Short mmCIF file of C-alpha atoms in Angstrom, two decimals:
data_model
loop_
_atom_site.label_atom_id
_atom_site.label_comp_id
_atom_site.label_asym_id
_atom_site.label_seq_id
_atom_site.Cartn_x
_atom_site.Cartn_y
_atom_site.Cartn_z
CA UNK Y 25 66.54 206.14 -152.32
CA UNK Y 26 64.42 205.55 -155.45
CA UNK Y 27 65.06 203.35 -158.46
CA UNK Y 28 63.12 204.05 -161.73
CA UNK Y 29 60.37 205.80 -159.78
CA UNK Y 30 60.01 203.14 -157.05
CA UNK Y 31 61.45 203.42 -153.55
CA UNK Y 32 62.68 200.42 -151.57
CA UNK Y 33 59.36 200.06 -149.72
CA UNK Y 34 57.47 199.83 -153.04
CA UNK Y 35 59.83 197.13 -154.29
CA UNK Y 36 59.36 195.05 -151.13
CA UNK Y 37 55.58 195.40 -151.31
CA UNK Y 38 55.57 194.28 -154.95
CA UNK Y 39 57.74 191.29 -154.15
CA UNK Y 40 55.48 190.27 -151.28
CA UNK Y 41 52.41 190.60 -153.50
CA UNK Y 42 54.09 188.48 -156.18
CA UNK Y 43 54.83 185.72 -153.68
CA UNK Y 44 51.24 185.83 -152.46
CA UNK Y 45 49.88 185.54 -156.01
CA UNK Y 46 52.31 182.71 -156.80
CA UNK Y 47 51.31 180.88 -153.64
CA UNK Y 48 47.61 181.32 -154.37
CA UNK Y 49 48.04 180.09 -157.93
CA UNK Y 50 49.94 177.04 -156.73
CA UNK Y 51 47.24 176.33 -154.17
CA UNK Y 52 44.46 176.77 -156.76
CA UNK Y 53 46.11 174.33 -159.15
CA UNK Y 54 46.31 171.71 -156.44
CA UNK Y 55 42.84 172.28 -155.02
CA UNK Y 56 40.70 170.61 -157.70
CA UNK Y 57 37.83 171.23 -157.77
CA UNK Y 58 37.90 174.94 -157.09
CA UNK Y 59 34.88 175.67 -159.30
CA UNK Y 60 31.86 173.73 -160.63
CA UNK Y 61 32.59 170.67 -162.77
CA UNK Y 62 30.49 169.84 -165.84
CA UNK Y 63 29.51 166.21 -166.42
CA UNK Y 64 28.39 165.64 -170.01
CA UNK Y 65 25.69 162.96 -170.15
CA UNK Y 66 25.19 161.95 -173.81
CA UNK Y 67 21.52 161.02 -173.53
CA UNK Y 68 18.33 162.97 -172.70
CA UNK Y 69 17.17 163.27 -169.12
CA UNK Y 70 15.27 160.28 -167.76
CA UNK Y 71 17.40 157.48 -169.17
CA UNK Y 72 19.72 154.95 -167.56
CA UNK Y 73 22.76 157.22 -167.60
CA UNK Y 74 20.78 159.92 -165.84
CA UNK Y 75 19.61 157.42 -163.22
CA UNK Y 76 23.18 157.20 -161.94
CA UNK Y 77 24.60 160.57 -163.00
CA UNK Y 78 22.17 162.66 -160.95
CA UNK Y 79 22.56 160.91 -157.57
CA UNK Y 80 26.31 160.77 -158.21
CA UNK Y 81 26.27 164.50 -158.94
CA UNK Y 82 24.32 165.24 -155.76
CA UNK Y 83 26.79 163.35 -153.56
CA UNK Y 84 29.82 164.80 -155.37
CA UNK Y 85 28.45 168.30 -154.77
CA UNK Y 86 27.87 167.55 -151.09
CA UNK Y 87 31.25 165.92 -150.44
CA UNK Y 88 33.60 167.81 -152.77
CA UNK Y 89 32.06 171.21 -152.00
CA UNK Y 90 31.67 172.18 -155.66
CA UNK Y 91 28.75 171.41 -157.95
CA UNK Y 92 28.86 168.59 -160.47
CA UNK Y 93 26.58 170.04 -163.14
CA UNK Y 94 24.78 167.54 -165.39
CA UNK Y 95 24.75 168.59 -169.05
CA UNK Y 96 22.48 166.31 -171.13
CA UNK Y 97 23.60 166.17 -174.78
CA UNK Y 98 21.51 163.44 -176.43
CA UNK Y 99 21.61 162.21 -180.01
CA UNK Y 100 23.15 159.66 -182.38
CA UNK Y 101 23.14 156.82 -179.88
CA UNK Y 102 25.25 158.76 -177.39
CA UNK Y 103 27.99 159.59 -179.90
CA UNK Y 104 27.03 163.26 -180.24
CA UNK Y 105 27.74 163.94 -176.57
CA UNK Y 106 30.92 161.88 -176.70
CA UNK Y 107 32.22 164.03 -179.54
CA UNK Y 108 31.44 167.19 -177.58
CA UNK Y 109 33.29 165.79 -174.55
CA UNK Y 110 36.29 164.79 -176.66
CA UNK Y 111 36.63 168.38 -177.90
CA UNK Y 112 36.11 169.98 -174.49
CA UNK Y 113 38.84 171.86 -172.65
CA UNK Y 114 41.22 169.45 -170.92
CA UNK Y 115 41.44 171.52 -167.73
CA UNK Y 116 39.78 168.98 -165.43
CA UNK Y 117 36.46 170.81 -165.33
CA UNK Y 118 34.67 168.81 -168.00
CA UNK Y 119 34.03 165.10 -167.49
CA UNK Y 120 32.04 162.61 -169.55
CA UNK Y 121 29.70 159.85 -168.40
CA UNK Y 122 29.78 157.21 -171.10
CA UNK Y 123 28.32 153.74 -171.20
CA UNK Y 124 28.53 150.36 -172.86
CA UNK Y 125 27.02 152.03 -175.95
CA UNK Y 126 30.31 153.81 -176.55
CA UNK Y 127 32.18 150.54 -176.96
CA UNK Y 128 29.59 149.38 -179.51
CA UNK Y 129 29.66 152.59 -181.57
CA UNK Y 130 33.08 151.98 -183.23
CA UNK Y 131 31.60 148.88 -184.92
CA UNK Y 132 28.30 150.50 -185.85
CA UNK Y 133 29.20 153.97 -187.07
CA UNK Y 134 31.31 154.17 -190.26
CA UNK Y 135 32.76 157.50 -189.18
CA UNK Y 136 32.88 159.02 -185.70
CA UNK Y 137 34.25 162.47 -184.93
CA UNK Y 138 36.10 161.11 -181.90
CA UNK Y 139 38.04 158.01 -180.86
CA UNK Y 140 36.99 156.62 -177.47
CA UNK Y 141 40.45 155.12 -176.95
CA UNK Y 142 42.52 158.10 -178.09
CA UNK Y 143 40.51 161.23 -177.31
CA UNK Y 144 39.12 160.37 -173.87
CA UNK Y 145 40.87 159.08 -170.74
CA UNK Y 146 39.02 156.40 -168.72
CA UNK Y 147 38.80 157.36 -165.03
CA UNK Y 148 36.39 155.06 -163.17
CA UNK Y 149 33.65 152.50 -163.84
CA UNK Y 150 30.80 153.49 -161.53
CA UNK Y 151 27.83 151.19 -162.19
CA UNK Y 152 26.96 147.86 -163.75
CA UNK Y 153 23.39 146.59 -164.16
CA UNK Y 154 21.85 143.65 -166.00
CA UNK Y 155 19.66 144.20 -169.03
CA UNK Y 156 15.96 143.49 -168.51
CA UNK Y 157 13.18 142.63 -170.95
CA UNK Y 158 10.24 144.93 -170.16
CA UNK Y 159 6.84 145.10 -171.83
CA UNK Y 160 3.82 147.36 -171.90
CA UNK Y 161 1.66 146.44 -168.90
CA UNK Y 162 -1.74 147.15 -170.46
CA UNK Y 163 -1.09 144.86 -173.42
CA UNK Y 164 1.07 142.13 -171.89
CA UNK Y 165 0.77 142.54 -168.12
CA UNK Y 166 -1.01 139.20 -167.73
CA UNK Y 167 1.74 137.24 -169.48
CA UNK Y 168 4.86 135.54 -168.21
CA UNK Y 169 7.94 135.14 -170.42
CA UNK Y 170 6.78 131.85 -171.96
CA UNK Y 171 3.38 133.25 -172.97
CA UNK Y 172 4.95 136.44 -174.32
CA UNK Y 173 7.52 134.52 -176.36
CA UNK Y 174 4.71 132.46 -177.90
CA UNK Y 175 3.00 135.73 -178.83
CA UNK Y 176 6.17 137.02 -180.48
CA UNK Y 177 6.70 133.79 -182.42
CA UNK Y 178 3.11 133.70 -183.63
CA UNK Y 179 3.37 137.22 -185.07
CA UNK Y 180 6.78 137.52 -186.78
CA UNK Y 181 7.66 141.11 -187.59
CA UNK Y 182 4.46 142.47 -186.04
CA UNK Y 183 5.87 143.33 -182.60
CA UNK Y 184 8.56 145.94 -182.07
CA UNK Y 185 11.11 147.02 -179.49
CA UNK Y 186 12.32 150.49 -178.59
CA UNK Y 187 15.94 151.40 -177.92
CA UNK Y 188 18.00 154.38 -176.82
CA UNK Y 189 19.23 154.64 -180.41
CA UNK Y 190 20.84 152.61 -183.15
CA UNK Y 191 24.08 151.06 -182.00
CA UNK Y 192 23.24 151.24 -178.29
CA UNK Y 193 23.24 148.25 -175.96
CA UNK Y 194 19.41 148.30 -176.10
CA UNK Y 195 19.62 147.77 -179.86
CA UNK Y 196 22.25 145.03 -179.74
CA UNK Y 197 20.51 143.32 -176.81
CA UNK Y 198 17.41 143.09 -179.01
CA UNK Y 199 19.39 141.68 -181.93
CA UNK Y 200 21.02 139.12 -179.67
CA UNK Y 201 17.61 138.14 -178.31
CA UNK Y 202 16.32 137.64 -181.86
CA UNK Y 203 19.26 135.37 -182.66
CA UNK Y 204 18.95 133.23 -179.56
CA UNK Y 205 15.15 133.02 -179.43
CA UNK Y 206 14.82 132.58 -183.21
CA UNK Y 207 12.27 135.38 -183.47
CA UNK Y 208 11.82 138.49 -185.58
CA UNK Y 209 10.87 141.83 -184.00
CA UNK Y 210 11.19 145.32 -185.45
CA UNK Y 211 13.68 147.81 -184.03
CA UNK Y 212 12.45 151.36 -183.24
CA UNK Y 213 15.36 153.67 -182.30
CA UNK Y 214 14.87 156.75 -180.10
CA UNK Y 215 17.12 159.59 -178.95
CA UNK Y 216 17.67 158.00 -175.55
CA UNK Y 217 16.20 155.45 -173.15
CA UNK Y 218 13.96 158.07 -171.53
CA UNK Y 219 11.90 158.81 -174.68
CA UNK Y 220 11.79 155.09 -175.55
CA UNK Y 221 10.47 154.24 -172.08
CA UNK Y 222 7.81 156.92 -172.36
CA UNK Y 223 6.55 155.35 -175.58
CA UNK Y 224 6.68 151.88 -174.03
CA UNK Y 225 4.55 153.07 -171.12
CA UNK Y 226 2.14 154.73 -173.57
CA UNK Y 227 1.86 151.51 -175.58
CA UNK Y 228 3.48 152.86 -178.73
CA UNK Y 229 6.12 150.13 -178.61
CA UNK Y 230 5.69 146.58 -177.33
CA UNK Y 231 8.94 145.92 -175.48
CA UNK Y 232 12.42 147.14 -174.57
CA UNK Y 233 15.69 145.51 -173.63
CA UNK Y 234 16.62 148.17 -171.11
CA UNK Y 235 19.23 148.62 -168.44
CA UNK Y 236 17.61 147.80 -165.11
CA UNK Y 237 18.69 151.20 -163.76
CA UNK Y 238 16.31 153.23 -165.93
CA UNK Y 239 13.47 150.69 -165.80
CA UNK Y 240 13.51 149.96 -162.06
CA UNK Y 241 11.23 152.80 -160.95
CA UNK Y 242 8.72 152.11 -163.71
CA UNK Y 243 8.68 148.38 -162.90
CA UNK Y 244 8.08 149.07 -159.22
CA UNK Y 245 5.39 151.59 -160.12
CA UNK Y 246 3.56 149.05 -162.29
CA UNK Y 247 3.89 151.15 -165.44
CA UNK Y 248 5.83 148.40 -167.25
CA UNK Y 249 6.37 144.72 -166.52
CA UNK Y 250 9.69 142.88 -166.34
CA UNK Y 251 9.67 139.39 -167.86
CA UNK Y 252 13.36 138.47 -167.67
CA UNK Y 253 16.75 139.74 -166.48
CA UNK Y 254 19.84 138.81 -168.46
CA UNK Y 255 22.38 136.33 -167.10
CA UNK Y 256 22.14 133.15 -165.06
CA UNK Y 257 20.84 134.50 -161.76
CA UNK Y 258 17.99 136.65 -160.51
CA UNK Y 259 18.64 140.21 -159.40
CA UNK Y 260 18.26 140.85 -155.65
CA UNK Y 261 16.30 144.04 -156.30
CA UNK Y 262 13.71 142.09 -158.33
CA UNK Y 263 13.71 138.55 -156.94
CA UNK Y 264 10.43 137.63 -158.67
CA UNK Y 265 11.80 138.23 -162.18
CA UNK Y 266 13.34 135.08 -163.71
CA UNK Y 267 16.81 135.06 -165.23
CA UNK Y 268 17.49 134.42 -168.90
CA UNK Y 269 18.96 131.03 -168.03
CA UNK Y 270 15.75 130.06 -166.24
CA UNK Y 271 13.57 130.83 -169.25
CA UNK Y 272 15.73 128.89 -171.70
CA UNK Y 273 18.28 131.45 -172.88
CA UNK Y 274 21.46 130.40 -171.01
CA UNK Y 275 23.78 132.45 -173.23
CA UNK Y 276 21.81 135.68 -173.06
CA UNK Y 277 24.12 137.79 -170.92
CA UNK Y 278 24.01 141.55 -171.52
CA UNK Y 279 25.18 144.09 -168.97
CA UNK Y 280 24.72 147.83 -169.12
CA UNK Y 281 27.53 149.74 -167.46
CA UNK Y 282 28.41 153.40 -166.93
CA UNK Y 283 31.79 155.05 -166.47
CA UNK Y 284 33.49 158.43 -166.25
CA UNK Y 285 36.07 159.72 -168.74
CA UNK Y 286 38.02 162.98 -169.07
CA UNK Y 287 39.22 164.69 -172.26
CA UNK Y 288 42.72 163.68 -173.33
CA UNK Y 289 45.32 166.02 -171.85
CA UNK Y 290 43.50 166.50 -168.54
CA UNK Y 291 46.23 166.99 -165.89
CA UNK Y 292 47.16 163.82 -164.02
CA UNK Y 293 46.51 165.50 -160.67
CA UNK Y 294 42.99 166.46 -161.72
CA UNK Y 295 42.38 162.92 -162.97
CA UNK Y 296 43.49 161.45 -159.65
CA UNK Y 297 41.37 163.87 -157.62
CA UNK Y 298 38.34 163.25 -159.87
CA UNK Y 299 38.65 159.50 -159.33
CA UNK Y 300 38.95 160.04 -155.58
CA UNK Y 301 35.91 162.36 -155.36
CA UNK Y 302 33.74 160.25 -157.67
CA UNK Y 303 34.58 157.10 -155.72
CA UNK Y 304 33.64 158.83 -152.45
CA UNK Y 305 30.38 160.06 -153.98
CA UNK Y 306 29.44 156.60 -155.29
CA UNK Y 307 30.18 155.00 -151.91
CA UNK Y 308 28.11 157.49 -149.92
CA UNK Y 309 25.17 155.83 -148.16
CA UNK Y 310 22.66 157.82 -150.21
CA UNK Y 311 24.23 156.69 -153.50
CA UNK Y 312 24.53 153.10 -152.32
CA UNK Y 313 20.80 153.07 -151.63
CA UNK Y 314 20.11 154.22 -155.20
CA UNK Y 315 22.45 151.58 -156.65
CA UNK Y 316 20.79 148.85 -154.58
CA UNK Y 317 17.27 149.93 -155.50
CA UNK Y 318 18.18 149.71 -159.18
CA UNK Y 319 19.89 146.33 -158.96
CA UNK Y 320 23.28 147.86 -159.71
CA UNK Y 321 26.81 147.09 -158.59
CA UNK Y 322 29.69 149.55 -158.11
CA UNK Y 323 32.62 147.88 -159.99
CA UNK Y 324 35.18 150.50 -158.87
CA UNK Y 325 37.57 149.84 -161.77
CA UNK Y 326 39.92 152.77 -162.29
CA UNK Y 327 42.66 153.91 -164.62
CA UNK Y 328 44.45 151.05 -166.40
CA UNK Y 329 41.93 148.45 -165.18
CA UNK Y 330 39.03 150.44 -166.60
CA UNK Y 331 41.00 151.00 -169.81
CA UNK Y 332 41.54 147.25 -170.20
CA UNK Y 333 37.86 146.62 -169.56
CA UNK Y 334 36.87 149.15 -172.26
CA UNK Y 335 39.17 147.53 -174.81
CA UNK Y 336 37.69 144.12 -174.04
CA UNK Y 337 34.14 145.46 -174.49
CA UNK Y 338 35.05 146.98 -177.86
CA UNK Y 339 36.26 143.57 -179.08
CA UNK Y 340 33.22 141.76 -177.65
CA UNK Y 341 30.65 144.02 -179.27
CA UNK Y 342 32.45 144.04 -182.60
CA UNK Y 343 31.87 140.28 -182.71
CA UNK Y 344 28.16 140.69 -181.83
CA UNK Y 345 27.67 143.36 -184.50
CA UNK Y 346 29.35 141.19 -187.13
CA UNK Y 347 27.36 138.07 -186.18
CA UNK Y 348 24.00 139.86 -186.07
CA UNK Y 349 24.52 142.04 -189.13
CA UNK Y 350 23.11 144.95 -187.12
CA UNK Y 351 23.10 148.25 -188.97
CA UNK Y 352 22.10 151.83 -188.29
CA UNK Y 353 18.38 152.23 -188.99
#
């Protein structure tokens, strides 16, 4: 017997095929990631964000079975890449690696094309490192912090510091240093920590207030010299570098941190799986070794805890911006 050109066998085959397709689709939706995931890094290669994004990507790829592809989108103090991430498809296959800079930006930029609190969903805080004052070795390699500070004070406005861009933590760390040390140094913004470090090594800038993550390899290689780490204790990875409290700046406490966000509207299941896979990648032995070598901690704040942390950082940096009068150069 046939119905509309199909016999009973055809109908059964079609039904079976439909169930198979439905089952496969259901499985695919629940099997994140089932294709490569893009991680937007809003700074050029070679900076602090990259220092954690790339080893994290390598371990994610190994453990999750799908590549975590790093997409560097530098510019405008990290806000260009953040805007791109905020407008990306919310299908779970685009993530964003932001940093402390993105909680400073709302106070520095009069108009952003994204809202960090409304357009992006905080997933997990993956690294926290102290800021470090580093100088050009050829010019200042023979100085300790006290001698260098005397040099800065004797030449007001003559020395300069590089940053990853106006409104980044490098910039604000420099402004805070100027306030607390009662000195005047000139800010030179770059399109990321990587280019700024290259010019520091070349001697085109005198100093940087950098995240220890991006400076660590250069310090160990003797290309730049660390004079101070922020906070009240020395960093285990660099036990010979004095803390800010030791050199007379007890309130100089600046931390650079890095976290992962997803575009608003990303399915909850994909968010949960992303957190799980990123946490596993960051806790792999190979990643732990990188974190340790760069003096970093893995805070492991997720979801609502990370969201609360971000809100607190936005308030904190708004106060610093107002007190320092920092502006976009």
